[in-house]
CSV table of C-alpha atoms and ligand atoms in Angstrom, one decimal:
chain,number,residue,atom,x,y,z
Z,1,UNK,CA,-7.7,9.1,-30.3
Z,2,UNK,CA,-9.7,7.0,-27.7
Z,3,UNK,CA,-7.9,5.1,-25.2
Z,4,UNK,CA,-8.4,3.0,-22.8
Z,5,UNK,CA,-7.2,1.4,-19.6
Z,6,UNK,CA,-8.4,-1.0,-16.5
Z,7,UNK,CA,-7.1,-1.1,-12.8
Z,8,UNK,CA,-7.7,0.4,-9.7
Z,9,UNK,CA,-9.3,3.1,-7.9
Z,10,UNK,CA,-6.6,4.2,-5.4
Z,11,UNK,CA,-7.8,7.4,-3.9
Z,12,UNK,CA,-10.7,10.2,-4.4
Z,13,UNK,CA,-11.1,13.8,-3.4
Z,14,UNK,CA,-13.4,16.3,-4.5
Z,15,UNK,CA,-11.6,18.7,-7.3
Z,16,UNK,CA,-13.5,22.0,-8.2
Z,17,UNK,CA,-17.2,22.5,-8.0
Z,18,UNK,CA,-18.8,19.3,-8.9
Z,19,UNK,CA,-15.7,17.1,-10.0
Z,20,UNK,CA,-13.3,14.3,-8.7
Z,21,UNK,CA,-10.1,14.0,-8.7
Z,22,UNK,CA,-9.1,10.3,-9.2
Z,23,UNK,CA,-5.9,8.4,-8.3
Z,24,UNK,CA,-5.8,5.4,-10.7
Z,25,UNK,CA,-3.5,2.9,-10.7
Z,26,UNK,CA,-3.9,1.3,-14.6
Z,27,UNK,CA,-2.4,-2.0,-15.7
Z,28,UNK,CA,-1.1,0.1,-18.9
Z,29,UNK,CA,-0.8,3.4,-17.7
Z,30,UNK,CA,0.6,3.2,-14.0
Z,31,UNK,CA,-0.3,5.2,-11.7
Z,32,UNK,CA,-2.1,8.4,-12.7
Z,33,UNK,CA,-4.2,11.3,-11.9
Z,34,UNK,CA,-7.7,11.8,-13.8
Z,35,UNK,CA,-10.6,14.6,-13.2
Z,36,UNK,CA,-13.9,12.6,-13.0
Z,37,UNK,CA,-16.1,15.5,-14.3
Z,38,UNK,CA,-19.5,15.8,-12.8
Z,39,UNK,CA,-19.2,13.4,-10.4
Z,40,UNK,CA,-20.5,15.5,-7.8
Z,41,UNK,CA,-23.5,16.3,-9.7
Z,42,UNK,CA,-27.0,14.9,-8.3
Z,43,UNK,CA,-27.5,13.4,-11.5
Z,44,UNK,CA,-24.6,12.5,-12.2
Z,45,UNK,CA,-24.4,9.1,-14.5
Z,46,UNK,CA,-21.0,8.6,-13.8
Z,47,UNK,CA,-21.7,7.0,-10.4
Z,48,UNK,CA,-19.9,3.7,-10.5
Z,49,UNK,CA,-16.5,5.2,-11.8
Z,50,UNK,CA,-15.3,7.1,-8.8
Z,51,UNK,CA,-15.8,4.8,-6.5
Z,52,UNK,CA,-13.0,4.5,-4.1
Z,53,UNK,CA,-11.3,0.9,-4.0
Z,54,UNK,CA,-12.3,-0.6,-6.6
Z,55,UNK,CA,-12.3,-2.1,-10.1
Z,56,UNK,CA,-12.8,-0.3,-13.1
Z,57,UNK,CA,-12.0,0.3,-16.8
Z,58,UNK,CA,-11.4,4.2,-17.9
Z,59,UNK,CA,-11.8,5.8,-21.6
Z,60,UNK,CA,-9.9,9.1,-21.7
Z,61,UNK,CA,-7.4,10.7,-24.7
Z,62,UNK,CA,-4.5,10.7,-23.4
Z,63,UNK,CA,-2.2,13.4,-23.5
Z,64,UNK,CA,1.4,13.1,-21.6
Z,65,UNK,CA,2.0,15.9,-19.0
Z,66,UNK,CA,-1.4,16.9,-18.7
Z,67,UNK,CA,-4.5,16.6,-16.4
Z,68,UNK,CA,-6.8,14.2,-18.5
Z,69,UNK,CA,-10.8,13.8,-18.2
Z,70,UNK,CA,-12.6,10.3,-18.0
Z,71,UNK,CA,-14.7,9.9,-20.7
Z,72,UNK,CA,-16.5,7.1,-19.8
Z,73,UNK,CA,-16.2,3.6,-18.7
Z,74,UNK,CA,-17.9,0.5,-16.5
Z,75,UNK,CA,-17.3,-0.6,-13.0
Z,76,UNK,CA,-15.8,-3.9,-13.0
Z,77,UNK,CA,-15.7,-4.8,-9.4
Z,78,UNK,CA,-17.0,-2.9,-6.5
Z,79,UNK,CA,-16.2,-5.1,-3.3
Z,80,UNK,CA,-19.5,-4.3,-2.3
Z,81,UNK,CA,-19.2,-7.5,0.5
Z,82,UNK,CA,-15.7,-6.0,1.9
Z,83,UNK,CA,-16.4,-2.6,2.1
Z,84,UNK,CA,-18.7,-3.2,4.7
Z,85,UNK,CA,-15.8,-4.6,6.8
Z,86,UNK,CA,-13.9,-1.2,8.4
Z,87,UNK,CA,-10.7,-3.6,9.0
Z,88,UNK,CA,-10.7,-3.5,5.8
Z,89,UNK,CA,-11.3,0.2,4.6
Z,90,UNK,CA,-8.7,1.0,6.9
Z,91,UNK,CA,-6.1,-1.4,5.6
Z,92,UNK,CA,-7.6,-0.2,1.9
Z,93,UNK,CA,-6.6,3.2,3.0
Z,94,UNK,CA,-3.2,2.5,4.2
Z,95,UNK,CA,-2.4,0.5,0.8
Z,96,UNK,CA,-3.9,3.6,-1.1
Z,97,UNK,CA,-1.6,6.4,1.0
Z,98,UNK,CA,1.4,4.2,0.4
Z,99,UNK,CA,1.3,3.6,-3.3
Z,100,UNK,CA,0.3,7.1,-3.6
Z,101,UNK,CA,3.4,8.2,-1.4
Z,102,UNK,CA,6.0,5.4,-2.9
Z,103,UNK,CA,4.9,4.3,-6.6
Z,104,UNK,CA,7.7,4.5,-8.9
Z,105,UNK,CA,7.0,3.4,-12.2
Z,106,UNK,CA,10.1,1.3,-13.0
Z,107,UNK,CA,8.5,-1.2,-10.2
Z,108,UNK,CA,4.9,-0.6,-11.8
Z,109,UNK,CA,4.2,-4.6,-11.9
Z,110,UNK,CA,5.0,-4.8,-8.6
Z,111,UNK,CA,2.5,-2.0,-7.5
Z,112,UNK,CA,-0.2,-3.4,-10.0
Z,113,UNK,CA,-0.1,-6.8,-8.6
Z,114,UNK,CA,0.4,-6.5,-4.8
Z,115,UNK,CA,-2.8,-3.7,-4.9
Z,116,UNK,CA,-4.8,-6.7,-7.2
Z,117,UNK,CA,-3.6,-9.1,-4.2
Z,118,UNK,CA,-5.0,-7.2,-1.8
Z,119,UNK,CA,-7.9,-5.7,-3.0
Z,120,UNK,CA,-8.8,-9.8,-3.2
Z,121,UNK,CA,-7.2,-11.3,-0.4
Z,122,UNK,CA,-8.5,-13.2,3.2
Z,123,UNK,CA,-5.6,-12.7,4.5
Z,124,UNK,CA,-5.1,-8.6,4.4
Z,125,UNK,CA,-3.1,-8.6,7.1
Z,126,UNK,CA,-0.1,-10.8,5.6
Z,127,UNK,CA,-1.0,-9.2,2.2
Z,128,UNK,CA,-0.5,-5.9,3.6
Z,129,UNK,CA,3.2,-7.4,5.2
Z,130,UNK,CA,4.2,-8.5,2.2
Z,131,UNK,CA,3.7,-5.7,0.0
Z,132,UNK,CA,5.5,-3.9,2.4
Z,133,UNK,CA,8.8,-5.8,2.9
Z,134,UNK,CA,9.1,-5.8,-0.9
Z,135,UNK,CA,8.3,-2.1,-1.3
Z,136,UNK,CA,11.5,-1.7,1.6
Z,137,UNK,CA,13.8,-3.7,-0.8
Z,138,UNK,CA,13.1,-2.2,-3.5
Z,139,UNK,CA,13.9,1.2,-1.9
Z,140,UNK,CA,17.2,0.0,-0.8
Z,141,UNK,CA,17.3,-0.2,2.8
Z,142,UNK,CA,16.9,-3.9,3.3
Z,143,UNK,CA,17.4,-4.1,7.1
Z,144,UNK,CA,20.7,-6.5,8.3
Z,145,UNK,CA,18.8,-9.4,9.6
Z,146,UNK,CA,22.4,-12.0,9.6
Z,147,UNK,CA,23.1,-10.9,13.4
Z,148,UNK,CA,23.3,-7.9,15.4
Z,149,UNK,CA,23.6,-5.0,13.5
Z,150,UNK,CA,26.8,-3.6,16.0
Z,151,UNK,CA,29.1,-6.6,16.7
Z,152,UNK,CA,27.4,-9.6,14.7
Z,153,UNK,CA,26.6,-11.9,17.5
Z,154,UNK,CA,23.5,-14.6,17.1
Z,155,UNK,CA,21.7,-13.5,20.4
Z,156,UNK,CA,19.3,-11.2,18.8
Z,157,UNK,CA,17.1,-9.8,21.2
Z,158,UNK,CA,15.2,-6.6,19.2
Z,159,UNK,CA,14.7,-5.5,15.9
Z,160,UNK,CA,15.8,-2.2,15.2
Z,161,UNK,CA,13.9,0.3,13.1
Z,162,UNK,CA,16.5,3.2,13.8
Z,163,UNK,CA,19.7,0.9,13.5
Z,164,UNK,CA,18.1,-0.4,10.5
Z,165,UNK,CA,18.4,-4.3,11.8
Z,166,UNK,CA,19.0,-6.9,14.8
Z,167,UNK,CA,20.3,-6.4,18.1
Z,168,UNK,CA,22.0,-8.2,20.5
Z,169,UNK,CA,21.5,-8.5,24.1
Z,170,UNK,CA,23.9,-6.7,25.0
Z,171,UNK,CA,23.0,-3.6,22.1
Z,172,UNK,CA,19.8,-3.3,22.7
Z,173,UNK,CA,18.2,-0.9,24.9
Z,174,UNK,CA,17.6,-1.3,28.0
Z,175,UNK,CA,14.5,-3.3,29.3
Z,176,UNK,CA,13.6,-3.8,25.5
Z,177,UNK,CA,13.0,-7.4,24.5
Z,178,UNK,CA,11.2,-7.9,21.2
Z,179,UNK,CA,9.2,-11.1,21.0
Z,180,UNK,CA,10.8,-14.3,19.1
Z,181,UNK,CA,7.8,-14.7,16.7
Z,182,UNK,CA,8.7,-11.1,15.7
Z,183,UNK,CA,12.4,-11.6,15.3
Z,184,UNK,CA,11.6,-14.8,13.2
Z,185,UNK,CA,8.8,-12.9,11.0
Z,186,UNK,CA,11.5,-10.3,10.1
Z,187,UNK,CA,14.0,-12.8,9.4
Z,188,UNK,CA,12.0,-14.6,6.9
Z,189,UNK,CA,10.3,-11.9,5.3
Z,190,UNK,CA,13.3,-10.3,4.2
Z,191,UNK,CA,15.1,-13.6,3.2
Z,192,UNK,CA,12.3,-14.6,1.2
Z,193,UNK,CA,11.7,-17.7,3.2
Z,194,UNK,CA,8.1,-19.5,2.6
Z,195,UNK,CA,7.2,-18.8,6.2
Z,196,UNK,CA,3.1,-18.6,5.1
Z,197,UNK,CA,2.7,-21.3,7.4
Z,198,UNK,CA,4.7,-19.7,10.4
Z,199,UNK,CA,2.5,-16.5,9.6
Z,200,UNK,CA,-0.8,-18.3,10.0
Z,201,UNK,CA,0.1,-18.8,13.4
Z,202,UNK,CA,1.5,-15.5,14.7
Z,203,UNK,CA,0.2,-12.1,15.7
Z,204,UNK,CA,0.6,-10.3,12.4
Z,205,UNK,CA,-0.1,-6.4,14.2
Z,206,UNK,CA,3.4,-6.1,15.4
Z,207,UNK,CA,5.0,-7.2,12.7
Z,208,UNK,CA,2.8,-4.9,10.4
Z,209,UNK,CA,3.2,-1.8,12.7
Z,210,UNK,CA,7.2,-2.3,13.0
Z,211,UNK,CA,7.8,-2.7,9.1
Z,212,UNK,CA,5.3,0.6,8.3
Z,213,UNK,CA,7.4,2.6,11.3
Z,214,UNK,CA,10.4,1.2,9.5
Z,215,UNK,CA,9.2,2.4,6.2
Z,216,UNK,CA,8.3,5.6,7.5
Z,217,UNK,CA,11.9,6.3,9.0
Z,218,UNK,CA,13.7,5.0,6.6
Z,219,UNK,CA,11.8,6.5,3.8
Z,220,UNK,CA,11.0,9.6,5.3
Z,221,UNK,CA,6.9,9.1,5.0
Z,222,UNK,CA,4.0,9.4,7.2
Z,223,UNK,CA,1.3,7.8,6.9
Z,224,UNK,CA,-2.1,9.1,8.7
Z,225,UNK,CA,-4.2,6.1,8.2
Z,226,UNK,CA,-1.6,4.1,9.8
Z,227,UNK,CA,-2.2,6.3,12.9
Z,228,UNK,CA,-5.9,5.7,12.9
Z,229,UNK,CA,-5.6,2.1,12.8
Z,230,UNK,CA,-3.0,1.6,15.2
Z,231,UNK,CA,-5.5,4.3,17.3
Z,232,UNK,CA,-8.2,1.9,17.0
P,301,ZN,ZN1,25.6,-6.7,19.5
């Protein structure tokens, strides 16, 4: 039986002698490993369907529990334009080593949309944010953003990744001081405020570095291409 699938290219790695391992995150199938046979080959005629990031539609048989082989397929998008942006194969590769690291199929729509959202978006960044916080919810360790984490007061001076929330003057650190915009960022993202408008006007790298450290603590991850772009 032939079947069929269209979604995203999520990671690829050489596999055997001339063959690629695929990472493929299908609107049907979730997320799942494939061997791209031949890819590797000089003449190879399956050179548009292990390309990394992007767009495609698979036919394979499907068998559960087992390594399956692409048949065939077509390319649907390429981001030809984008990929020439590093920004943005960086931020590609971040998205790809967390839904790779985090997936879990009973949030598939979740995955499937946020990684269409950002494959598209002019605003990576926030994209990148937002997938985030929701993929922190949905994991179960919402920080406490309704006052500081210790004794509840309103003068919040730091977000905490190890206390898993807000801190007061008084609880934070010493000589730490976390800037309002950041403190406001965190609040709204995890109420679900519409703060699109605040976010426009902010400096989004803090907030993005604090929620992936957060996610890496809290979830016990690392992530290696978050440590070349906060290197860069
Ligand atoms: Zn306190």
């Amino acid at each position: 039986m032939n079947n069929s699938d269209e979604g995203f290219v999520i990671s690829t790695t050489p596999y055997r002698e001339h063959d690629c391992m695929v990472h493929f995150l299908g609107k049907e199938y979730g997320l799942i490993r494939f061997v791209l046979p031949g890819y590797y080959k000089p003449k190879s005629k399956q050179g548009s369907l292990g390309l990394e990031f992007s767009q495609v539609r698979y036919r394979f048989n499907f068998q559960e529990n087992r390594l399956n082989r692409i048949l065939n397929g077509e390319l649907i998008e390429g981001y030809l334009h984008q990929r020439t942006d590093l920004e943005w194969l960086m931020m590609m590769s971040l998205a790809s080593e967390i839904t790779v690291r985090t997936y879990d199929p009973s949030a598939h729509f979740y995955f499937y949309d946020h990684i269409a959202l950002l494959f598209s978006s002019n605003n990576l960044m926030k994209a990148m944010i937002e997938f985030i916080v929701g993929i922190i919810k949905h994991q179960g360790f919402t920080p406490d953003i309704s006052g500081c984490v210790v004794c509840g007061s309103q003068h919040i001076n730091t977000f905490s990744i190890e206390r898993g929330g807000y801190l007061c003057t008084m609880h934070s650190p010493a000589y730490v001081k976390d800037s309002k915009e950041l403190l406001l960022a965190m609040k709204g993202l995890f109420i679900g405020a519409e703060i699109d408008a605040f976010l426009e006007t902010i400096e989004l790298t803090p907030v993005l570095e604090r929620l992936v450290k957060y996610l890496e603590y809290h979830g016990d991850y690392r992530f290696n291409s978050w440590k070349l772009i906060s290197g860069m």
